[in-house]
Amino acid sequence: MKLLIRGGSIAAGFGVIKSYADILRDNLQQKGVEVINRSRYRETSFEGIETFSEDIAAFSPEILLLHFGVDDAFGYVYRSEFQENIVQIIRRARSLFNPLIFLATGHAFDNPHDMEAVNIFYRSLRIVSVDLDCKSISLDRYWSGYLAKHHLSASDLVLSDPRYPNEKGHEVMAEAILKALYRVLPALI
């Protein structure tokens, strides 16, 4: 079974040695799941559309995890364009190889203005998830719960640029993604 991750900077593991994709690979390979990460630094959902054939379709994964949003929010992509790009990726994937699709939000931010900017995109992911019957992974909500439980602030889990999680932040994301995968695919446990 193949799990393909397609997203931008966070999914690509920008600024860290071990990203959440690496953690997923370590945890899932012993369960027979090949984790393929086709994410790249600063790519938005527009690049997701442009490179669909070589980055997604070429692998025909059984599970597709789309993790766009933060680069789109800070890259001046309109919310409506973002939402339509995600819809197009989903429709193309379903028409070609019909994978199980997960849509992941990004993390929570301490700065309320940054959080407001990304929340628009996170809402779009939730809307598309419901409308097109995809599985939603609310990393922002899981992240906020983790912060509250451990008496931390978001700055404890990010690099100096708060758009990018540090290695501990990637561990939190991997934990949330694994829980979502196990809920839907209990055979992986």
PDB file of N, CA and C in Angstrom, residues 34-104:
ATOM      1  N   GLU A  34       4.179   2.037   2.159  1.00  0.00           N
ATOM      2  CA  GLU A  34       5.261   2.848   1.605  1.00  0.00           C
ATOM      3  C   GLU A  34       4.817   4.313   1.653  1.00  0.00           C
ATOM      4  N   VAL A  35       5.604   5.157   2.306  1.00  0.00           N
ATOM      5  CA  VAL A  35       5.287   6.584   2.396  1.00  0.00           C
ATOM      6  C   VAL A  35       6.141   7.322   1.372  1.00  0.00           C
ATOM      7  N   ILE A  36       5.463   8.019   0.479  1.00  0.00           N
ATOM      8  CA  ILE A  36       6.119   8.786  -0.583  1.00  0.00           C
ATOM      9  C   ILE A  36       5.799  10.253  -0.344  1.00  0.00           C
ATOM     10  N   ASN A  37       6.833  11.073  -0.216  1.00  0.00           N
ATOM     11  CA  ASN A  37       6.612  12.505   0.011  1.00  0.00           C
ATOM     12  C   ASN A  37       7.028  13.287  -1.224  1.00  0.00           C
ATOM     13  N   ARG A  38       6.044  13.906  -1.880  1.00  0.00           N
ATOM     14  CA  ARG A  38       6.302  14.700  -3.087  1.00  0.00           C
ATOM     15  C   ARG A  38       6.052  16.186  -2.832  1.00  0.00           C
ATOM     16  N   SER A  39       6.316  16.614  -1.616  1.00  0.00           N
ATOM     17  CA  SER A  39       6.092  18.002  -1.210  1.00  0.00           C
ATOM     18  C   SER A  39       7.380  18.796  -1.377  1.00  0.00           C
ATOM     19  N   ARG A  40       7.224  20.094  -1.616  1.00  0.00           N
ATOM     20  CA  ARG A  40       8.390  20.951  -1.801  1.00  0.00           C
ATOM     21  C   ARG A  40       8.188  22.315  -1.132  1.00  0.00           C
ATOM     22  N   TYR A  41       9.295  22.879  -0.734  1.00  0.00           N
ATOM     23  CA  TYR A  41       9.337  24.177  -0.073  1.00  0.00           C
ATOM     24  C   TYR A  41       8.632  25.245  -0.909  1.00  0.00           C
ATOM     25  N   ARG A  42       7.764  25.980  -0.230  1.00  0.00           N
ATOM     26  CA  ARG A  42       7.034  27.123  -0.778  1.00  0.00           C
ATOM     27  C   ARG A  42       6.082  26.803  -1.921  1.00  0.00           C
ATOM     28  N   GLU A  43       5.731  25.552  -2.090  1.00  0.00           N
ATOM     29  CA  GLU A  43       4.776  25.241  -3.145  1.00  0.00           C
ATOM     30  C   GLU A  43       3.363  25.430  -2.623  1.00  0.00           C
ATOM     31  N   THR A  44       2.537  25.965  -3.492  1.00  0.00           N
ATOM     32  CA  THR A  44       1.134  26.197  -3.164  1.00  0.00           C
ATOM     33  C   THR A  44       0.276  25.167  -3.896  1.00  0.00           C
ATOM     34  N   SER A  45      -1.012  25.268  -3.693  1.00  0.00           N
ATOM     35  CA  SER A  45      -1.943  24.365  -4.378  1.00  0.00           C
ATOM     36  C   SER A  45      -1.868  24.529  -5.899  1.00  0.00           C
ATOM     37  N   PHE A  46      -1.404  25.686  -6.377  1.00  0.00           N
ATOM     38  CA  PHE A  46      -1.230  25.850  -7.825  1.00  0.00           C
ATOM     39  C   PHE A  46      -0.175  24.877  -8.355  1.00  0.00           C
ATOM     40  N   GLU A  47       0.936  24.725  -7.618  1.00  0.00           N
ATOM     41  CA  GLU A  47       1.948  23.753  -8.037  1.00  0.00           C
ATOM     42  C   GLU A  47       1.409  22.327  -7.894  1.00  0.00           C
ATOM     43  N   GLY A  48       0.535  22.123  -6.928  1.00  0.00           N
ATOM     44  CA  GLY A  48      -0.097  20.816  -6.787  1.00  0.00           C
ATOM     45  C   GLY A  48      -0.862  20.422  -8.042  1.00  0.00           C
ATOM     46  N   ILE A  49      -1.556  21.384  -8.631  1.00  0.00           N
ATOM     47  CA  ILE A  49      -2.270  21.156  -9.896  1.00  0.00           C
ATOM     48  C   ILE A  49      -1.270  20.953 -11.042  1.00  0.00           C
ATOM     49  N   GLU A  50      -0.280  21.858 -11.132  1.00  0.00           N
ATOM     50  CA  GLU A  50       0.672  21.826 -12.244  1.00  0.00           C
ATOM     51  C   GLU A  50       1.477  20.538 -12.302  1.00  0.00           C
ATOM     52  N   THR A  51       1.816  19.982 -11.148  1.00  0.00           N
ATOM     53  CA  THR A  51       2.679  18.796 -11.118  1.00  0.00           C
ATOM     54  C   THR A  51       1.898  17.521 -10.784  1.00  0.00           C
ATOM     55  N   PHE A  52       0.587  17.572 -10.914  1.00  0.00           N
ATOM     56  CA  PHE A  52      -0.247  16.429 -10.549  1.00  0.00           C
ATOM     57  C   PHE A  52       0.217  15.141 -11.234  1.00  0.00           C
ATOM     58  N   SER A  53       0.464  15.188 -12.522  1.00  0.00           N
ATOM     59  CA  SER A  53       0.815  13.973 -13.271  1.00  0.00           C
ATOM     60  C   SER A  53       2.080  13.317 -12.742  1.00  0.00           C
ATOM     61  N   GLU A  54       3.134  14.102 -12.533  1.00  0.00           N
ATOM     62  CA  GLU A  54       4.397  13.508 -12.089  1.00  0.00           C
ATOM     63  C   GLU A  54       4.490  13.306 -10.580  1.00  0.00           C
ATOM     64  N   ASP A  55       3.771  14.102  -9.796  1.00  0.00           N
ATOM     65  CA  ASP A  55       3.895  13.995  -8.342  1.00  0.00           C
ATOM     66  C   ASP A  55       2.835  13.121  -7.681  1.00  0.00           C
ATOM     67  N   ILE A  56       1.698  12.949  -8.318  1.00  0.00           N
ATOM     68  CA  ILE A  56       0.626  12.155  -7.707  1.00  0.00           C
ATOM     69  C   ILE A  56       0.225  10.993  -8.614  1.00  0.00           C
ATOM     70  N   ALA A  57      -0.223  11.303  -9.808  1.00  0.00           N
ATOM     71  CA  ALA A  57      -0.761  10.266 -10.701  1.00  0.00           C
ATOM     72  C   ALA A  57       0.268   9.194 -11.039  1.00  0.00           C
ATOM     73  N   ALA A  58       1.510   9.577 -11.179  1.00  0.00           N
ATOM     74  CA  ALA A  58       2.556   8.607 -11.536  1.00  0.00           C
ATOM     75  C   ALA A  58       2.701   7.494 -10.504  1.00  0.00           C
ATOM     76  N   PHE A  59       2.277   7.743  -9.270  1.00  0.00           N
ATOM     77  CA  PHE A  59       2.428   6.765  -8.187  1.00  0.00           C
ATOM     78  C   PHE A  59       1.143   5.993  -7.886  1.00  0.00           C
ATOM     79  N   SER A  60       0.001   6.490  -8.349  1.00  0.00           N
ATOM     80  CA  SER A  60      -1.307   5.865  -8.083  1.00  0.00           C
ATOM     81  C   SER A  60      -1.426   5.356  -6.641  1.00  0.00           C
ATOM     82  N   PRO A  61      -1.284   6.255  -5.673  1.00  0.00           N
ATOM     83  CA  PRO A  61      -1.321   5.806  -4.271  1.00  0.00           C
ATOM     84  C   PRO A  61      -2.726   5.388  -3.846  1.00  0.00           C
ATOM     85  N   GLU A  62      -2.777   4.458  -2.911  1.00  0.00           N
ATOM     86  CA  GLU A  62      -4.056   4.052  -2.334  1.00  0.00           C
ATOM     87  C   GLU A  62      -4.550   5.093  -1.331  1.00  0.00           C
ATOM     88  N   ILE A  63      -3.597   5.827  -0.725  1.00  0.00           N
ATOM     89  CA  ILE A  63      -3.926   6.887   0.232  1.00  0.00           C
ATOM     90  C   ILE A  63      -3.217   8.155  -0.214  1.00  0.00           C
ATOM     91  N   LEU A  64      -3.955   9.259  -0.286  1.00  0.00           N
ATOM     92  CA  LEU A  64      -3.397  10.547  -0.678  1.00  0.00           C
ATOM     93  C   LEU A  64      -3.638  11.530   0.460  1.00  0.00           C
ATOM     94  N   LEU A  65      -2.560  12.101   0.977  1.00  0.00           N
ATOM     95  CA  LEU A  65      -2.634  13.124   2.016  1.00  0.00           C
ATOM     96  C   LEU A  65      -2.248  14.454   1.389  1.00  0.00           C
ATOM     97  N   LEU A  66      -3.212  15.369   1.301  1.00  0.00           N
ATOM     98  CA  LEU A  66      -2.954  16.712   0.779  1.00  0.00           C
ATOM     99  C   LEU A  66      -2.744  17.651   1.948  1.00  0.00           C
ATOM    100  N   HIS A  67      -1.615  18.368   1.925  1.00  0.00           N
ATOM    101  CA  HIS A  67      -1.275  19.258   3.034  1.00  0.00           C
ATOM    102  C   HIS A  67      -0.805  20.616   2.501  1.00  0.00           C
ATOM    103  N   PHE A  68      -1.733  21.317   1.917  1.00  0.00           N
ATOM    104  CA  PHE A  68      -1.507  22.675   1.433  1.00  0.00           C
ATOM    105  C   PHE A  68      -2.279  23.634   2.331  1.00  0.00           C
ATOM    106  N   GLY A  69      -1.911  24.900   2.317  1.00  0.00           N
ATOM    107  CA  GLY A  69      -2.680  25.907   3.038  1.00  0.00           C
ATOM    108  C   GLY A  69      -1.837  27.039   3.577  1.00  0.00           C
ATOM    109  N   VAL A  70      -0.787  26.728   4.317  1.00  0.00           N
ATOM    110  CA  VAL A  70       0.015  27.787   4.930  1.00  0.00           C
ATOM    111  C   VAL A  70       0.783  28.555   3.861  1.00  0.00           C
ATOM    112  N   ASP A  71       1.439  27.849   2.934  1.00  0.00           N
ATOM    113  CA  ASP A  71       2.134  28.555   1.853  1.00  0.00           C
ATOM    114  C   ASP A  71       1.149  29.330   0.987  1.00  0.00           C
ATOM    115  N   ASP A  72      -0.045  28.779   0.790  1.00  0.00           N
ATOM    116  CA  ASP A  72      -1.076  29.487   0.021  1.00  0.00           C
ATOM    117  C   ASP A  72      -1.488  30.765   0.744  1.00  0.00           C
ATOM    118  N   ALA A  73      -1.701  30.658   2.063  1.00  0.00           N
ATOM    119  CA  ALA A  73      -2.154  31.812   2.847  1.00  0.00           C
ATOM    120  C   ALA A  73      -1.134  32.942   2.818  1.00  0.00           C
ATOM    121  N   PHE A  74       0.135  32.595   2.940  1.00  0.00           N
ATOM    122  CA  PHE A  74       1.184  33.621   2.969  1.00  0.00           C
ATOM    123  C   PHE A  74       1.747  33.905   1.579  1.00  0.00           C
ATOM    124  N   GLY A  75       1.265  33.172   0.577  1.00  0.00           N
ATOM    125  CA  GLY A  75       1.734  33.346  -0.794  1.00  0.00           C
ATOM    126  C   GLY A  75       0.741  34.079  -1.668  1.00  0.00           C
ATOM    127  N   TYR A  76      -0.219  34.720  -1.037  1.00  0.00           N
ATOM    128  CA  TYR A  76      -1.178  35.574  -1.744  1.00  0.00           C
ATOM    129  C   TYR A  76      -2.066  34.823  -2.732  1.00  0.00           C
ATOM    130  N   VAL A  77      -2.412  33.604  -2.382  1.00  0.00           N
ATOM    131  CA  VAL A  77      -3.379  32.843  -3.162  1.00  0.00           C
ATOM    132  C   VAL A  77      -4.757  33.163  -2.586  1.00  0.00           C
ATOM    133  N   TYR A  78      -5.698  33.463  -3.442  1.00  0.00           N
ATOM    134  CA  TYR A  78      -7.056  33.716  -2.967  1.00  0.00           C
ATOM    135  C   TYR A  78      -7.663  32.427  -2.421  1.00  0.00           C
ATOM    136  N   ARG A  79      -8.473  32.564  -1.395  1.00  0.00           N
ATOM    137  CA  ARG A  79      -9.132  31.409  -0.787  1.00  0.00           C
ATOM    138  C   ARG A  79      -9.938  30.640  -1.814  1.00  0.00           C
ATOM    139  N   SER A  80     -10.645  31.350  -2.674  1.00  0.00           N
ATOM    140  CA  SER A  80     -11.470  30.671  -3.684  1.00  0.00           C
ATOM    141  C   SER A  80     -10.608  29.882  -4.660  1.00  0.00           C
ATOM    142  N   GLU A  81      -9.443  30.415  -5.029  1.00  0.00           N
ATOM    143  CA  GLU A  81      -8.520  29.684  -5.905  1.00  0.00           C
ATOM    144  C   GLU A  81      -7.996  28.438  -5.198  1.00  0.00           C
ATOM    145  N   PHE A  82      -7.622  28.609  -3.937  1.00  0.00           N
ATOM    146  CA  PHE A  82      -7.113  27.495  -3.138  1.00  0.00           C
ATOM    147  C   PHE A  82      -8.142  26.369  -3.076  1.00  0.00           C
ATOM    148  N   GLN A  83      -9.346  26.736  -2.736  1.00  0.00           N
ATOM    149  CA  GLN A  83     -10.402  25.728  -2.597  1.00  0.00           C
ATOM    150  C   GLN A  83     -10.637  25.015  -3.920  1.00  0.00           C
ATOM    151  N   GLU A  84     -10.689  25.742  -5.005  1.00  0.00           N
ATOM    152  CA  GLU A  84     -10.896  25.126  -6.315  1.00  0.00           C
ATOM    153  C   GLU A  84      -9.716  24.237  -6.699  1.00  0.00           C
ATOM    154  N   ASN A  85      -8.489  24.648  -6.368  1.00  0.00           N
ATOM    155  CA  ASN A  85      -7.316  23.815  -6.663  1.00  0.00           C
ATOM    156  C   ASN A  85      -7.392  22.484  -5.927  1.00  0.00           C
ATOM    157  N   ILE A  86      -7.775  22.515  -4.660  1.00  0.00           N
ATOM    158  CA  ILE A  86      -7.889  21.283  -3.876  1.00  0.00           C
ATOM    159  C   ILE A  86      -8.978  20.386  -4.478  1.00  0.00           C
ATOM    160  N   VAL A  87     -10.102  20.984  -4.844  1.00  0.00           N
ATOM    161  CA  VAL A  87     -11.185  20.223  -5.474  1.00  0.00           C
ATOM    162  C   VAL A  87     -10.693  19.560  -6.761  1.00  0.00           C
ATOM    163  N   GLN A  88      -9.947  20.282  -7.574  1.00  0.00           N
ATOM    164  CA  GLN A  88      -9.456  19.727  -8.841  1.00  0.00           C
ATOM    165  C   GLN A  88      -8.486  18.574  -8.613  1.00  0.00           C
ATOM    166  N   ILE A  89      -7.603  18.700  -7.630  1.00  0.00           N
ATOM    167  CA  ILE A  89      -6.667  17.612  -7.331  1.00  0.00           C
ATOM    168  C   ILE A  89      -7.452  16.367  -6.908  1.00  0.00           C
ATOM    169  N   ILE A  90      -8.435  16.555  -6.051  1.00  0.00           N
ATOM    170  CA  ILE A  90      -9.250  15.424  -5.576  1.00  0.00           C
ATOM    171  C   ILE A  90      -9.981  14.767  -6.737  1.00  0.00           C
ATOM    172  N   ARG A  91     -10.622  15.565  -7.560  1.00  0.00           N
ATOM    173  CA  ARG A  91     -11.392  15.006  -8.680  1.00  0.00           C
ATOM    174  C   ARG A  91     -10.496  14.253  -9.658  1.00  0.00           C
ATOM    175  N   ARG A  92      -9.335  14.813  -9.939  1.00  0.00           N
ATOM    176  CA  ARG A  92      -8.411  14.140 -10.866  1.00  0.00           C
ATOM    177  C   ARG A  92      -7.930  12.825 -10.272  1.00  0.00           C
ATOM    178  N   ALA A  93      -7.591  12.838  -8.993  1.00  0.00           N
ATOM    179  CA  ALA A  93      -7.120  11.612  -8.336  1.00  0.00           C
ATOM    180  C   ALA A  93      -8.209  10.547  -8.337  1.00  0.00           C
ATOM    181  N   ARG A  94      -9.413  10.945  -8.013  1.00  0.00           N
ATOM    182  CA  ARG A  94     -10.518   9.974  -7.970  1.00  0.00           C
ATOM    183  C   ARG A  94     -10.821   9.408  -9.345  1.00  0.00           C
ATOM    184  N   SER A  95     -10.726  10.218 -10.364  1.00  0.00           N
ATOM    185  CA  SER A  95     -11.047   9.718 -11.707  1.00  0.00           C
ATOM    186  C   SER A  95      -9.966   8.766 -12.225  1.00  0.00           C
ATOM    187  N   LEU A  96      -8.741   8.917 -11.758  1.00  0.00           N
ATOM    188  CA  LEU A  96      -7.649   8.082 -12.260  1.00  0.00           C
ATOM    189  C   LEU A  96      -7.389   6.831 -11.430  1.00  0.00           C
ATOM    190  N   PHE A  97      -7.400   6.959 -10.090  1.00  0.00           N
ATOM    191  CA  PHE A  97      -7.047   5.795  -9.273  1.00  0.00           C
ATOM    192  C   PHE A  97      -7.804   5.707  -7.955  1.00  0.00           C
ATOM    193  N   ASN A  98      -8.719   6.616  -7.694  1.00  0.00           N
ATOM    194  CA  ASN A  98      -9.649   6.591  -6.572  1.00  0.00           C
ATOM    195  C   ASN A  98      -9.029   6.261  -5.205  1.00  0.00           C
ATOM    196  N   PRO A  99      -8.091   7.094  -4.728  1.00  0.00           N
ATOM    197  CA  PRO A  99      -7.482   6.834  -3.424  1.00  0.00           C
ATOM    198  C   PRO A  99      -8.388   7.275  -2.275  1.00  0.00           C
ATOM    199  N   LEU A 100      -8.063   6.804  -1.093  1.00  0.00           N
ATOM    200  CA  LEU A 100      -8.637   7.347   0.127  1.00  0.00           C
ATOM    201  C   LEU A 100      -7.918   8.672   0.340  1.00  0.00           C
ATOM    202  N   ILE A 101      -8.666   9.765   0.506  1.00  0.00           N
ATOM    203  CA  ILE A 101      -8.047  11.100   0.548  1.00  0.00           C
ATOM    204  C   ILE A 101      -8.215  11.728   1.916  1.00  0.00           C
ATOM    205  N   PHE A 102      -7.077  12.215   2.448  1.00  0.00           N
ATOM    206  CA  PHE A 102      -7.030  12.972   3.693  1.00  0.00           C
ATOM    207  C   PHE A 102      -6.622  14.406   3.372  1.00  0.00           C
ATOM    208  N   LEU A 103      -7.305  15.361   3.999  1.00  0.00           N
ATOM    209  CA  LEU A 103      -6.953  16.777   3.878  1.00  0.00           C
ATOM    210  C   LEU A 103      -6.497  17.254   5.247  1.00  0.00           C
ATOM    211  N   ALA A 104      -5.274  17.723   5.337  1.00  0.00           N
ATOM    212  CA  ALA A 104      -4.722  18.171   6.615  1.00  0.00           C
ATOM    213  C   ALA A 104      -4.591  19.683   6.645  1.00  0.00           C
TER     214      ALA A 104
END
